[in-house]
Amino acid sequence: MNVEVWSDIACPFCYIGKRKFEMALEDFEGKNDVNVTFKSFQLEPDAPKHSVESMNEKLAKKYGKSVEEMAAMQQQVAAQAEEVGLNYRLDLVQSTNTEAAHRLTHYAKEHGKMNELTEKLLHAYFIEGKHIGEEQELVRLAEEVGLKKEAVQNILASGAYKEAVQQDIREGAELGVQGVPFFVFNRKYAVSGAQPPEAFLEVLNKVKAEEKPSPLNVVKQGDACSDETC
């Protein structure tokens, strides 16, 4: 079974949704046959590498609310994260452009490290308050999952995998991805948002059942030879 997850590293619900999906996967009998691939999506493709505003200031301006209102809303998000074991420190988040991080995940995919690096990036961004737009931080995280420093530095400097990121975004648009996280199962079913584990498990079981060969229905039967006749 193939599960594709469109997400952005700067999306708090993407990390929460990832955890809820993983919880469902733990209870799924066919978990060893599930192939999970993360697909790139950028909530703010034009975001600067460095921001002079705090996350609450930025969001308040974007949604036309006060900084105090946004702080309260962020506390609600942090509470949801805590329910799945994630200790968000949204007050430490350093807003940045996520393209470089996404490019690096595509390189990691070629070495079987995409899922590990995605987890590292999300943890660094939402829990450690690291600047995942900085080359030094990206190199550190990549090395932690076993990628070579020099290769990572070359990729970040060259702009490699930029087209791969854009292809994911175009592909998602064709499938109707307008927000993230967005989970696609065998290109047949989709789950939008950080749904409860039970919702993910229901879809996993449905897809698994449909993958089993259906028994052949004989609609007409006449004279025929078998092993013991003719």
Short mmCIF file of C-alpha atoms in Angstrom, two decimals:
data_model
loop_
_atom_site.label_atom_id
_atom_site.label_comp_id
_atom_site.label_asym_id
_atom_site.label_seq_id
_atom_site.Cartn_x
_atom_site.Cartn_y
_atom_site.Cartn_z
CA MET A 1 0.00 0.00 0.00
CA ASN A 2 1.32 3.43 -0.91
CA VAL A 3 0.54 6.41 1.29
CA GLU A 4 1.64 9.84 0.10
CA VAL A 5 1.60 12.70 2.58
CA TRP A 6 1.59 16.26 1.32
CA SER A 7 2.92 18.46 4.12
CA ASP A 8 4.99 21.51 4.97
CA ILE A 9 7.62 21.59 7.68
CA ALA A 10 6.20 24.92 8.89
CA CYS A 11 2.70 23.46 9.37
CA PRO A 12 1.93 22.60 13.02
CA PHE A 13 -0.95 20.33 12.07
CA CYS A 14 1.33 18.36 9.74
CA TYR A 15 3.40 17.16 12.68
CA ILE A 16 0.28 16.41 14.71
CA GLY A 17 -1.27 14.61 11.74
CA LYS A 18 1.93 12.62 11.22
CA ARG A 19 1.78 11.39 14.80
CA LYS A 20 -1.90 10.46 14.56
CA PHE A 21 -1.29 8.55 11.35
CA GLU A 22 1.63 6.73 12.98
CA MET A 23 -0.62 5.80 15.90
CA ALA A 24 -3.12 4.31 13.46
CA LEU A 25 -0.35 2.49 11.62
CA GLU A 26 0.77 0.83 14.86
CA ASP A 27 -2.69 -0.75 15.17
CA PHE A 28 -2.87 -1.76 11.51
CA GLU A 29 -2.25 -5.44 10.78
CA GLY A 30 -0.63 -4.73 7.43
CA LYS A 31 1.70 -1.98 8.64
CA ASN A 32 4.80 -3.70 7.27
CA ASP A 33 3.37 -3.47 3.77
CA VAL A 34 2.72 0.27 3.90
CA ASN A 35 5.11 2.53 2.01
CA VAL A 36 4.94 6.15 3.24
CA THR A 37 6.29 8.99 1.09
CA PHE A 38 6.31 12.64 2.07
CA LYS A 39 5.43 15.13 -0.64
CA SER A 40 6.47 18.77 -0.63
CA PHE A 41 4.01 21.60 -0.07
CA GLN A 42 4.76 25.21 0.83
CA LEU A 43 2.25 27.28 2.74
CA GLU A 44 4.31 30.40 2.04
CA PRO A 45 6.52 29.87 -1.00
CA ASP A 46 7.55 33.54 -0.96
CA ALA A 47 8.49 33.61 2.72
CA PRO A 48 11.91 35.15 3.43
CA LYS A 49 14.72 33.09 4.83
CA HIS A 50 14.86 35.40 7.85
CA SER A 51 11.85 37.08 9.46
CA VAL A 52 11.98 40.13 11.71
CA GLU A 53 8.54 39.28 13.13
CA SER A 54 7.63 36.72 15.75
CA MET A 55 5.33 33.91 14.66
CA ASN A 56 2.39 35.46 16.53
CA GLU A 57 3.02 38.87 14.95
CA LYS A 58 3.20 37.32 11.51
CA LEU A 59 0.02 35.29 11.95
CA ALA A 60 -1.85 38.22 13.49
CA LYS A 61 -1.11 40.31 10.43
CA LYS A 62 -2.03 37.47 8.08
CA TYR A 63 -5.40 36.73 9.69
CA GLY A 64 -6.32 40.22 10.86
CA LYS A 65 -6.23 39.39 14.56
CA SER A 66 -4.39 40.80 17.55
CA VAL A 67 -1.13 39.30 18.75
CA GLU A 68 -2.92 38.31 21.97
CA GLU A 69 -5.63 36.48 20.03
CA MET A 70 -3.03 34.60 18.02
CA ALA A 71 -1.14 33.67 21.18
CA ALA A 72 -4.33 32.14 22.57
CA MET A 73 -4.93 30.23 19.34
CA GLN A 74 -1.36 28.97 19.39
CA GLN A 75 -1.89 27.66 22.91
CA GLN A 76 -4.81 25.62 21.59
CA VAL A 77 -2.60 24.16 18.87
CA ALA A 78 0.07 23.33 21.44
CA ALA A 79 -2.57 21.55 23.54
CA GLN A 80 -3.53 19.40 20.55
CA ALA A 81 0.12 18.56 19.99
CA GLU A 82 0.53 17.58 23.63
CA GLU A 83 -2.31 15.05 23.23
CA VAL A 84 -0.10 13.07 20.85
CA GLY A 85 3.10 13.47 22.87
CA LEU A 86 4.55 16.54 21.16
CA ASN A 87 5.79 19.34 23.40
CA TYR A 88 5.43 22.30 21.04
CA ARG A 89 7.37 25.47 21.81
CA LEU A 90 5.62 27.78 19.39
CA ASP A 91 7.09 30.80 21.16
CA LEU A 92 10.52 29.67 19.93
CA VAL A 93 9.55 29.01 16.32
CA GLN A 94 11.77 30.80 13.80
CA SER A 95 9.77 31.45 10.66
CA THR A 96 11.62 30.81 7.41
CA ASN A 97 11.26 29.65 3.82
CA THR A 98 11.05 25.85 3.80
CA GLU A 99 12.16 25.18 0.22
CA ALA A 100 15.75 24.27 1.12
CA ALA A 101 14.52 21.82 3.76
CA HIS A 102 12.12 20.25 1.26
CA ARG A 103 14.91 19.95 -1.31
CA LEU A 104 16.99 18.11 1.23
CA THR A 105 14.20 15.61 1.94
CA HIS A 106 14.21 14.65 -1.74
CA TYR A 107 17.92 13.92 -1.54
CA ALA A 108 17.31 11.94 1.65
CA LYS A 109 14.64 9.91 -0.15
CA GLU A 110 17.27 8.59 -2.56
CA HIS A 111 19.15 7.20 0.44
CA GLY A 112 16.11 5.79 2.23
CA LYS A 113 16.22 8.56 4.85
CA MET A 114 13.25 10.77 3.90
CA ASN A 115 11.01 9.79 6.79
CA GLU A 116 13.82 10.12 9.32
CA LEU A 117 14.87 13.54 8.07
CA THR A 118 11.27 14.78 7.94
CA GLU A 119 10.85 13.84 11.59
CA LYS A 120 14.10 15.59 12.48
CA LEU A 121 13.07 18.77 10.66
CA LEU A 122 9.64 18.94 12.31
CA HIS A 123 11.11 18.30 15.76
CA ALA A 124 13.79 20.94 15.25
CA TYR A 125 11.26 23.52 14.06
CA PHE A 126 8.41 23.06 16.51
CA ILE A 127 10.08 21.71 19.62
CA GLU A 128 13.70 22.89 19.59
CA GLY A 129 13.11 26.30 18.03
CA LYS A 130 15.87 25.77 15.46
CA HIS A 131 16.21 27.81 12.27
CA ILE A 132 15.64 25.16 9.60
CA GLY A 133 16.34 27.68 6.84
CA GLU A 134 19.99 27.95 7.83
CA GLU A 135 22.48 25.72 6.01
CA GLN A 136 24.37 24.91 9.21
CA GLU A 137 21.22 23.57 10.87
CA LEU A 138 20.15 21.59 7.81
CA VAL A 139 23.58 20.01 7.53
CA ARG A 140 23.50 19.06 11.21
CA LEU A 141 20.12 17.38 10.90
CA ALA A 142 21.10 15.60 7.70
CA GLU A 143 24.25 14.24 9.32
CA GLU A 144 22.19 12.94 12.24
CA VAL A 145 20.27 10.65 9.87
CA GLY A 146 23.45 9.45 8.18
CA LEU A 147 23.79 11.75 5.16
CA LYS A 148 27.23 13.00 4.17
CA LYS A 149 28.08 16.58 5.06
CA GLU A 150 29.83 17.53 1.83
CA ALA A 151 27.05 16.13 -0.37
CA VAL A 152 24.43 18.00 1.64
CA GLN A 153 26.36 21.25 1.42
CA ASN A 154 26.65 20.87 -2.36
CA ILE A 155 22.93 20.24 -2.71
CA LEU A 156 21.99 23.25 -0.62
CA ALA A 157 24.42 25.51 -2.51
CA SER A 158 23.44 24.32 -5.98
CA GLY A 159 19.65 24.51 -5.70
CA ALA A 160 19.39 20.81 -6.55
CA TYR A 161 15.96 19.16 -6.25
CA LYS A 162 14.15 22.46 -6.68
CA GLU A 163 12.24 20.99 -9.60
CA ALA A 164 11.33 17.92 -7.53
CA VAL A 165 9.76 20.20 -4.91
CA GLN A 166 7.81 22.08 -7.56
CA GLN A 167 6.69 18.81 -9.16
CA ASP A 168 5.25 17.66 -5.83
CA ILE A 169 3.39 20.95 -5.49
CA ARG A 170 1.99 20.72 -9.04
CA GLU A 171 1.03 17.09 -8.52
CA GLY A 172 -0.74 17.95 -5.30
CA ALA A 173 -2.68 20.74 -7.01
CA GLU A 174 -3.85 18.28 -9.67
CA LEU A 175 -5.12 15.97 -6.92
CA GLY A 176 -6.94 18.83 -5.20
CA VAL A 177 -4.53 19.46 -2.34
CA GLN A 178 -5.37 22.92 -1.01
CA GLY A 179 -4.25 22.50 2.57
CA VAL A 180 -1.98 20.22 4.55
CA PRO A 181 -1.56 17.63 5.87
CA PHE A 182 -3.17 15.67 3.04
CA PHE A 183 -2.88 11.87 3.00
CA VAL A 184 -3.45 9.94 -0.23
CA PHE A 185 -3.91 6.16 -0.13
CA ASN A 186 -3.11 4.23 -3.32
CA ARG A 187 -4.19 7.29 -5.30
CA LYS A 188 -7.77 6.25 -4.56
CA TYR A 189 -8.71 7.64 -1.15
CA ALA A 190 -7.64 10.77 0.70
CA VAL A 191 -7.76 12.06 4.26
CA SER A 192 -7.45 15.80 4.75
CA GLY A 193 -6.14 17.28 7.98
CA ALA A 194 -4.92 15.89 11.28
CA GLN A 195 -7.76 13.42 11.71
CA PRO A 196 -8.08 11.08 14.72
CA PRO A 197 -6.12 7.80 14.50
CA GLU A 198 -9.41 5.93 14.14
CA ALA A 199 -10.15 7.75 10.88
CA PHE A 200 -6.77 6.80 9.43
CA LEU A 201 -7.15 3.20 10.60
CA GLU A 202 -10.55 2.96 8.93
CA VAL A 203 -9.09 4.02 5.59
CA LEU A 204 -6.08 1.72 5.97
CA ASN A 205 -8.37 -1.25 6.57
CA LYS A 206 -10.60 -0.28 3.67
CA VAL A 207 -7.69 -0.06 1.26
CA LYS A 208 -6.23 -3.33 2.52
CA ALA A 209 -9.55 -5.11 1.98
CA GLU A 210 -9.78 -3.79 -1.56
CA GLU A 211 -6.24 -4.94 -2.33
CA LYS A 212 -7.19 -8.58 -1.71
CA PRO A 213 -8.12 -10.48 -4.89
CA SER A 214 -11.88 -10.86 -5.12
CA PRO A 215 -13.23 -14.41 -5.46
CA LEU A 216 -14.33 -15.19 -9.01
CA ASN A 217 -18.07 -15.16 -9.44
CA VAL A 218 -19.22 -17.82 -11.92
CA VAL A 219 -22.37 -16.40 -13.47
CA LYS A 220 -23.10 -19.31 -15.84
CA GLN A 221 -22.12 -22.94 -15.67
CA GLY A 222 -22.49 -25.75 -18.25
CA ASP A 223 -20.97 -29.09 -19.18
CA ALA A 224 -17.21 -29.13 -18.51
CA CYS A 225 -14.31 -31.49 -17.79
CA SER A 226 -12.56 -31.60 -14.43
CA ASP A 227 -9.67 -33.67 -13.07
CA GLU A 228 -11.95 -36.62 -12.36
CA THR A 229 -14.11 -36.55 -15.49
CA CYS A 230 -13.51 -36.73 -19.24
#
